[in-house]
Short mmCIF file of C-alpha atoms and ligand atoms in Angstrom, two decimals:
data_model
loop_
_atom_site.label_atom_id
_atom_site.label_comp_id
_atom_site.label_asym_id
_atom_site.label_seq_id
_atom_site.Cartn_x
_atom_site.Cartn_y
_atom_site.Cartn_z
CA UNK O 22 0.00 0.00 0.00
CA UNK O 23 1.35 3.26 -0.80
CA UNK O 24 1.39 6.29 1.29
CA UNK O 25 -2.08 8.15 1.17
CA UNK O 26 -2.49 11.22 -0.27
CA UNK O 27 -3.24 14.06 1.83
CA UNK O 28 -6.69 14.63 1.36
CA UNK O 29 -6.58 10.96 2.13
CA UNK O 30 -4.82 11.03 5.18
CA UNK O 31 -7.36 14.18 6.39
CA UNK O 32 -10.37 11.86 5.56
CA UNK O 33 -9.24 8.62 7.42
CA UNK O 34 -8.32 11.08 10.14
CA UNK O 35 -11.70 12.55 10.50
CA UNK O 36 -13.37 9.39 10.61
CA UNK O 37 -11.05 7.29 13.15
CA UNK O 38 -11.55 10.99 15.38
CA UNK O 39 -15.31 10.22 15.00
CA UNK O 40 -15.17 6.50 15.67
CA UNK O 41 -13.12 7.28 18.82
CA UNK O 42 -15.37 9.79 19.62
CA UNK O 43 -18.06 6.99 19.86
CA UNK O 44 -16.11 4.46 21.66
CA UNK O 45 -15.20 7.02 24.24
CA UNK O 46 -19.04 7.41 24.61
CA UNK O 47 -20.08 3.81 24.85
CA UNK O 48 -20.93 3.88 21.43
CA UNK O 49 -19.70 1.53 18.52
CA UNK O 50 -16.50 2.76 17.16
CA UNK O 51 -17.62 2.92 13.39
CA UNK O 52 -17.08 6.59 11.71
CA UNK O 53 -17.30 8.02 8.62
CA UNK O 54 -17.27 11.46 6.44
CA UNK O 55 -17.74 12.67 3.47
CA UNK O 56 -15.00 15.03 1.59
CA UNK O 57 -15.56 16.62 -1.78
CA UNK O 58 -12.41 15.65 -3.35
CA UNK O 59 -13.55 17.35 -6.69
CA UNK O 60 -12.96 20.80 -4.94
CA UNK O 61 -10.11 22.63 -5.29
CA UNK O 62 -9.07 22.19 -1.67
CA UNK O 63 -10.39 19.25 -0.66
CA UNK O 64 -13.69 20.04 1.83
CA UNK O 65 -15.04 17.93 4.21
CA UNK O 66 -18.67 18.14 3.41
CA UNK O 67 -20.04 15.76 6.48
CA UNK O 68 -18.92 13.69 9.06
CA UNK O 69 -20.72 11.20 12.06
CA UNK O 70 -20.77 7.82 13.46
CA UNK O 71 -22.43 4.90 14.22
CA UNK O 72 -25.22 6.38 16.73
CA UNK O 73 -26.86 2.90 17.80
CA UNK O 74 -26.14 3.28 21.63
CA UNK O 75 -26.31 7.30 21.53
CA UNK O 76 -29.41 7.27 20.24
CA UNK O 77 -30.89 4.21 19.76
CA UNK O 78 -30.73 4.40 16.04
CA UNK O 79 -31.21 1.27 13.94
CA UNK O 80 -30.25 3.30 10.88
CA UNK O 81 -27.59 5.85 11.76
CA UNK O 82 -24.61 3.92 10.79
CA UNK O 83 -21.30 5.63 10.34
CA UNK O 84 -21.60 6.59 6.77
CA UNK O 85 -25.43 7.41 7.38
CA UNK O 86 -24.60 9.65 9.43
CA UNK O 87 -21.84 11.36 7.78
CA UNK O 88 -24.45 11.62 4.49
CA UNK O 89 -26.95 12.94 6.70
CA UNK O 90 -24.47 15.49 8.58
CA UNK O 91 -23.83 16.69 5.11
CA UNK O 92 -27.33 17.13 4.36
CA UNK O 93 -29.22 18.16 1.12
CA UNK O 94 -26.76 18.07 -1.68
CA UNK O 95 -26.62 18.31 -5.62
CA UNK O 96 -26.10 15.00 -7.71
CA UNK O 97 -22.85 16.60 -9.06
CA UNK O 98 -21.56 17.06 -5.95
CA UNK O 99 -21.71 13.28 -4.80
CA UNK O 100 -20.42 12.52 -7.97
CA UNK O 101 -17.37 14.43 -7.15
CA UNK O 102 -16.80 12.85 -3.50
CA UNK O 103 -14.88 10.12 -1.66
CA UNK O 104 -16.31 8.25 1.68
CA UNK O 105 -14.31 7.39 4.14
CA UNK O 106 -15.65 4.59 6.68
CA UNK O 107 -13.56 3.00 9.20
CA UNK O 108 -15.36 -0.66 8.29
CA UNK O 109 -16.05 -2.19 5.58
CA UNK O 110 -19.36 -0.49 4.45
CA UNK O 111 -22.74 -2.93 5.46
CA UNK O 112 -24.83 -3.77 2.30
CA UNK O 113 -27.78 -0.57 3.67
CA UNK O 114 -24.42 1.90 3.47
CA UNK O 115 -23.27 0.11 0.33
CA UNK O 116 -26.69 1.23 -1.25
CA UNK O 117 -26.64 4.54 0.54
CA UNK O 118 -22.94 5.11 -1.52
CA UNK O 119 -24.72 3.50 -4.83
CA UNK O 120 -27.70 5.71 -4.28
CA UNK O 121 -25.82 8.93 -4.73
CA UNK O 122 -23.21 6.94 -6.78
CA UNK O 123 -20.09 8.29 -4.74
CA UNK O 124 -17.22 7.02 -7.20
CA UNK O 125 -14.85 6.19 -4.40
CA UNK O 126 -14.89 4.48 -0.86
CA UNK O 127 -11.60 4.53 1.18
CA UNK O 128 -12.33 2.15 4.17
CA UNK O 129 -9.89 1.81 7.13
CA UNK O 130 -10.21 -1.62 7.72
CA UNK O 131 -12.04 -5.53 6.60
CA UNK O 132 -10.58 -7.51 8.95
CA UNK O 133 -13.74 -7.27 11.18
CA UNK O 134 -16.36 -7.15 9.33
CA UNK O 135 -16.68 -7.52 5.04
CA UNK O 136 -19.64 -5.71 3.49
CA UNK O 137 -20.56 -4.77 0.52
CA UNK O 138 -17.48 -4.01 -1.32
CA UNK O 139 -18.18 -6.95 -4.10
CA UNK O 140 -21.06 -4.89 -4.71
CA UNK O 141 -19.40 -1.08 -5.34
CA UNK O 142 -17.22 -2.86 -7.70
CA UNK O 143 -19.64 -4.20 -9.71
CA UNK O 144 -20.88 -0.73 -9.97
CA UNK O 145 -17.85 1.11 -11.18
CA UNK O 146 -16.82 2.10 -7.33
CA UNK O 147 -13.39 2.18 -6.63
CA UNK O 148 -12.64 1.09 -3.25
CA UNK O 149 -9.51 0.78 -1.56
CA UNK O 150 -8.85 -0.69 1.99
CA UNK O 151 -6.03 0.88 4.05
CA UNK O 152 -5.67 -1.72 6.68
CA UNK O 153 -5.13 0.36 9.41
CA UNK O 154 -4.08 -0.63 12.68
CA UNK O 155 -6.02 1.77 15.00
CA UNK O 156 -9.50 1.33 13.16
CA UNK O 157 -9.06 -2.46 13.13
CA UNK O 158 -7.64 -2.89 16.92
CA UNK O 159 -10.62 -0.09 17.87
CA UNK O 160 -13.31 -2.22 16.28
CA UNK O 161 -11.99 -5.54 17.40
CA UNK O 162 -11.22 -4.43 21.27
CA UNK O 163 -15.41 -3.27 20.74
CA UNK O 164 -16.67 -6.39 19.35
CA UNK O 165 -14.82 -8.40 22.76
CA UNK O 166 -15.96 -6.14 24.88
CA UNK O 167 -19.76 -5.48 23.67
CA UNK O 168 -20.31 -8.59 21.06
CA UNK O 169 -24.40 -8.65 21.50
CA UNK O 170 -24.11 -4.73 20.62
CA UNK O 171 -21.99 -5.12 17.35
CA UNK O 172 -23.67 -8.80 16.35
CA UNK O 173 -27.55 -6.65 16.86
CA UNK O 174 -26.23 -3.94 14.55
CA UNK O 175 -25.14 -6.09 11.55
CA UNK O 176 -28.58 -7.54 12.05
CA UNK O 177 -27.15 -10.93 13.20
CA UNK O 178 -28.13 -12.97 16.81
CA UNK O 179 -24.92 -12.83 18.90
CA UNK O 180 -23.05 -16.72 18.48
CA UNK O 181 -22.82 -18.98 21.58
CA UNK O 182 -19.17 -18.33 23.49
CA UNK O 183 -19.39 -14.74 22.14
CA UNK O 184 -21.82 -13.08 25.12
CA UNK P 5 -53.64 -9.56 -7.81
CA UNK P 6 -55.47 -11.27 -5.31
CA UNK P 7 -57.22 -9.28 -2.50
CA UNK P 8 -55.21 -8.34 -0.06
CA UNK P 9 -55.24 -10.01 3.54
CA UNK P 10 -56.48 -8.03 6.32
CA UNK P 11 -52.50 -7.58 7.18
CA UNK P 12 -51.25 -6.07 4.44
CA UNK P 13 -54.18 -4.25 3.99
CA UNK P 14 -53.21 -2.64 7.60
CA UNK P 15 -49.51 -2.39 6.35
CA UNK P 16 -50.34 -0.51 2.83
CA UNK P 17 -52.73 1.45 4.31
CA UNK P 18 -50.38 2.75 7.18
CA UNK P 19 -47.65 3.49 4.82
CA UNK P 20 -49.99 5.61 2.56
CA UNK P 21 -51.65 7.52 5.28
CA UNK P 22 -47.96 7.99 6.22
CA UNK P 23 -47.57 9.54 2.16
CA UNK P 24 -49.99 11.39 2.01
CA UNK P 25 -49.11 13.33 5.50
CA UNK P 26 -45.81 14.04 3.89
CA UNK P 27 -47.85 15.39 0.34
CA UNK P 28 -50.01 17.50 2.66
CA UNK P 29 -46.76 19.18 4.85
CA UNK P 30 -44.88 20.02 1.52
CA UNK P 31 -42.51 16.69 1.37
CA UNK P 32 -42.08 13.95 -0.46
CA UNK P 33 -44.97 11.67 -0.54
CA UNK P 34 -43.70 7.83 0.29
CA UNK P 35 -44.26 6.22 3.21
CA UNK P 36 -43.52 2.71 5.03
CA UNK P 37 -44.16 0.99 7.81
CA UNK P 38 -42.68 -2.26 9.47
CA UNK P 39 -45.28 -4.71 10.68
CA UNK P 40 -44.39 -8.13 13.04
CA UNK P 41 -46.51 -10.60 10.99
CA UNK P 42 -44.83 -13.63 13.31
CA UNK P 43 -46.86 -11.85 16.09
CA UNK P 44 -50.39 -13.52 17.21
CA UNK P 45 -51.65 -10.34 16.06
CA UNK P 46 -50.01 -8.39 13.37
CA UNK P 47 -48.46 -5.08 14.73
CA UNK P 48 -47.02 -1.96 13.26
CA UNK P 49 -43.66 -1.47 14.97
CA UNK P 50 -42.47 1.59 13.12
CA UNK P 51 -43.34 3.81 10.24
CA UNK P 52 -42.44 7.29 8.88
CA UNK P 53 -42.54 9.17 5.78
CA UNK P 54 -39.26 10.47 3.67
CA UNK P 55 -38.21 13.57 5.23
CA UNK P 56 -35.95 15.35 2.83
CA UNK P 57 -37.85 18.31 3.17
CA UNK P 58 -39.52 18.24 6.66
CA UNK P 59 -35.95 17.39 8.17
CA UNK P 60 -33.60 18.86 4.77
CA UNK P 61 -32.68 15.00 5.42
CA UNK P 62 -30.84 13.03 2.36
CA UNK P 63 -31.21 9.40 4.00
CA UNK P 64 -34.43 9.59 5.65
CA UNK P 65 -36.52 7.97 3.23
CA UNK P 66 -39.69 6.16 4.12
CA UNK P 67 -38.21 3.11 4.79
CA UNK P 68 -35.42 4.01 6.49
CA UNK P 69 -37.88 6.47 8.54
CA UNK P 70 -39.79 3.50 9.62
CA UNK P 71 -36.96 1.40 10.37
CA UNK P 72 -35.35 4.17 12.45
CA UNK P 73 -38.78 4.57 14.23
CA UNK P 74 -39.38 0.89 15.17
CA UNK P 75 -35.85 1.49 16.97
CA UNK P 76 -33.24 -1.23 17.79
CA UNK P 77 -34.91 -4.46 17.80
CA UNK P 78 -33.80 -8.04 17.95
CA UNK P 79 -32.60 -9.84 14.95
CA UNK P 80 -35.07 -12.36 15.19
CA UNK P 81 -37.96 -9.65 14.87
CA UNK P 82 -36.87 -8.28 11.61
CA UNK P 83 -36.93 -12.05 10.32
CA UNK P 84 -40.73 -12.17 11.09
CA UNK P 85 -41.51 -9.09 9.47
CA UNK P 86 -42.90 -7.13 6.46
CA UNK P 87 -41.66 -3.90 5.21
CA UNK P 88 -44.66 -2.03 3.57
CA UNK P 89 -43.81 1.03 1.11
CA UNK P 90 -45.62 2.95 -1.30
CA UNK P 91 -43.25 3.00 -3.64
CA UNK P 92 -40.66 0.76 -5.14
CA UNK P 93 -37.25 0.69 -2.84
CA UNK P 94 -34.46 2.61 -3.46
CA UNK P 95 -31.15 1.05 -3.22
CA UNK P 96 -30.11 2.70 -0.17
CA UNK P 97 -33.55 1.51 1.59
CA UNK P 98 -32.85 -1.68 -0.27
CA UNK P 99 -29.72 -2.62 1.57
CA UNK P 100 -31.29 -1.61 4.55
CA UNK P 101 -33.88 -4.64 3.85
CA UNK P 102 -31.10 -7.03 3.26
CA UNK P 103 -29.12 -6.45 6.20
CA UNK P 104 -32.37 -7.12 8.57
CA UNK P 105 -33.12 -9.49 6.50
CA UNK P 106 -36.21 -8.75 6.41
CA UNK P 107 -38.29 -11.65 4.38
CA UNK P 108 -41.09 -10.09 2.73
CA UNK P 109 -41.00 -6.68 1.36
CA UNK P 110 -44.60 -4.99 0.28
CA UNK P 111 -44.71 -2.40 -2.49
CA UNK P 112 -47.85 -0.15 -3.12
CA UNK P 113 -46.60 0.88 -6.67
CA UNK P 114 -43.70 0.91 -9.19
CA UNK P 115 -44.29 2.53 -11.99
CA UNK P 116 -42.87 5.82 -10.96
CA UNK P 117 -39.61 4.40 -10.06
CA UNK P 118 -37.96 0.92 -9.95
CA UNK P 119 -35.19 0.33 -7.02
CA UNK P 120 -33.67 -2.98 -6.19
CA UNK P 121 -36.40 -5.17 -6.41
CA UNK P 122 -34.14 -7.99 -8.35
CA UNK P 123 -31.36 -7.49 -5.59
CA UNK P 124 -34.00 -8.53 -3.02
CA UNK P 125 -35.39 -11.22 -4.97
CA UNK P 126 -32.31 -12.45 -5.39
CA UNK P 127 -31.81 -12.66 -1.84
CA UNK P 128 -34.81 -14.60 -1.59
CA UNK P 129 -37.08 -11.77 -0.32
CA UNK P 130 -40.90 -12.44 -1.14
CA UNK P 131 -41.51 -8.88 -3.09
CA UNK P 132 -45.25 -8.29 -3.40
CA UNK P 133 -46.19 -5.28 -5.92
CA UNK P 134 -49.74 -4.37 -5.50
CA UNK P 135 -49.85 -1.76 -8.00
CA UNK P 136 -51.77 0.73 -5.59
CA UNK P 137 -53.86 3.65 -8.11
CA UNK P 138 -53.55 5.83 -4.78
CA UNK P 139 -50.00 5.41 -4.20
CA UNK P 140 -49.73 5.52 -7.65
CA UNK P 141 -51.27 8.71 -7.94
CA UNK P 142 -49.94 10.97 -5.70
CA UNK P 143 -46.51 10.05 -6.09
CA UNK P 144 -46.67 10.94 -9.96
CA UNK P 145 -48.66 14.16 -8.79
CA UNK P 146 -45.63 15.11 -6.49
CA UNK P 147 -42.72 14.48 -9.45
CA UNK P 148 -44.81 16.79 -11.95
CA UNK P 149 -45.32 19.36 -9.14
CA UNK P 150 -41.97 19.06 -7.65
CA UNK P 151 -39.50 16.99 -10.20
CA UNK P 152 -36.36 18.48 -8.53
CA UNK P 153 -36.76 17.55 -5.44
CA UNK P 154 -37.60 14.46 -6.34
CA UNK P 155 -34.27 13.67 -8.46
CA UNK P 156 -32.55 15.04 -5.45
CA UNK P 157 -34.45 12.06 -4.00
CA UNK P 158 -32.79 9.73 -6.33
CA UNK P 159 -29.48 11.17 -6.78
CA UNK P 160 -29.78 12.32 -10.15
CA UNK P 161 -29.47 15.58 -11.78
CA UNK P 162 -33.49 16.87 -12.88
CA UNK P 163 -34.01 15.92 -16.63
CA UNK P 164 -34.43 18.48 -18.86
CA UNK P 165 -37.69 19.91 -19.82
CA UNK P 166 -38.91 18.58 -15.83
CA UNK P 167 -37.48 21.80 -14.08
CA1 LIG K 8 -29.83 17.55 7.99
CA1 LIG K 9 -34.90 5.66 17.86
ZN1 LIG K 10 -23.81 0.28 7.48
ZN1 LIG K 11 -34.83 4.72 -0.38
#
């Protein structure tokens, strides 16, 4: 993997912060944003995290939430965005990106969870997977300490030996 | 098309009344609503209305309104429920379907837009299209009054000649 680019670098950044951000509150450490890399200095357009445990959302996921953060925006400008997620992107924020066709998704890390990044390819998506170390030891230190949380919010019962 | 049974009739019914509020406060008109049919009695455990103007949201869409609404449920509820929608899913709202796996989706009408019914079926969802004139109706009644905000809705730029 080569370095990342620094509007790269800025976007991972802002969604790790925002995945912290939820672990620190009890939350699940999933973040996202939204930067419109089509600018001429790339902009930051929205940002947010998984808000399950904050507020007892069964839809605010990390990207969700950094789509809705950015609120009402043009076709064009989508078009001309990258998503950064700390997971792999679930198949309901896979469609979100498809939705709005966002041409690229940079995701921290798939060791914990792979979603729907068969899918984004098929579609023309280009997707590439850091493999960073903090979002992957964040999300795995979560799903050991709070399993039945992170099994309920990939819509899955929790597996014997893991409550 | 068969008659429907007295619980869908509950579940279309719900998510159009839920429509046509949104029509009447200025919004998009499509509504849903998530109904436990494993229950002894059928019962509505969410619905909502897409709220990208009421809320200037960009991922509350009926579905995901309703879903959000029912609130964090066990994964074993979604699997004995129907998702009812006045119009065809979107992709987004889609994937939200698939990762609840949800088994039976509900549509009041699709000939104002087609979503990812074949991804669901594919999945092995049971996808019921009623072809609803009401649901029908208004829906094409909002996209001639409004066409803009409605391909915001989608993602797409307005079509020329619609504006
Ligand atoms: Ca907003
Ligand atoms: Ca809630
Ligand atoms: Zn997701
Ligand atoms: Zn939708």
């Amino acid at each position: 993997m080569p370095p990342l680019s620094e509007a790269d670098s800025l976007g991972l950044e802002t969604a790790y912060l925002a995945a912290k951000r939820s672990y620190d509150a009890g939350g699940i450490p999933i973040g996202s944003c939204l930067v419109h890399h089509a600018a001429h200095t790339p902009k930051v357009l929205g940002k947010g995290c998984n808000m399950r445990v904050q507020k007892d959302s069964a839809t605010l996921h990390g990207e969700i939430s950094a789509l809705e953060n950015a609120g009402r925006l043009k076709a064009a400008v989508y078009r001309g965005s990258t998503i950064y997620t700390t997971l792999s992107p679930c198949i309901m924020c896979t469609g979100a990106i498809l939705l709005y066709r966002i041409p690229r998704v940079v995701i921290g890390e798939n060791h914990n969870y792979v979603g729907g990044e068969a899918l984004l390819k098929q579609h023309g998506v280009e997707v590439v997977v850091v493999d960073d170390a903090r979002c992957r030891e964040l999300m795995e230190r979560f799903i050991r300490e709070k399993p039945e949380i992170w099994y309920e919010d990939i819509g899955e019962e929790t597996p014997r030996g893991h409550t």
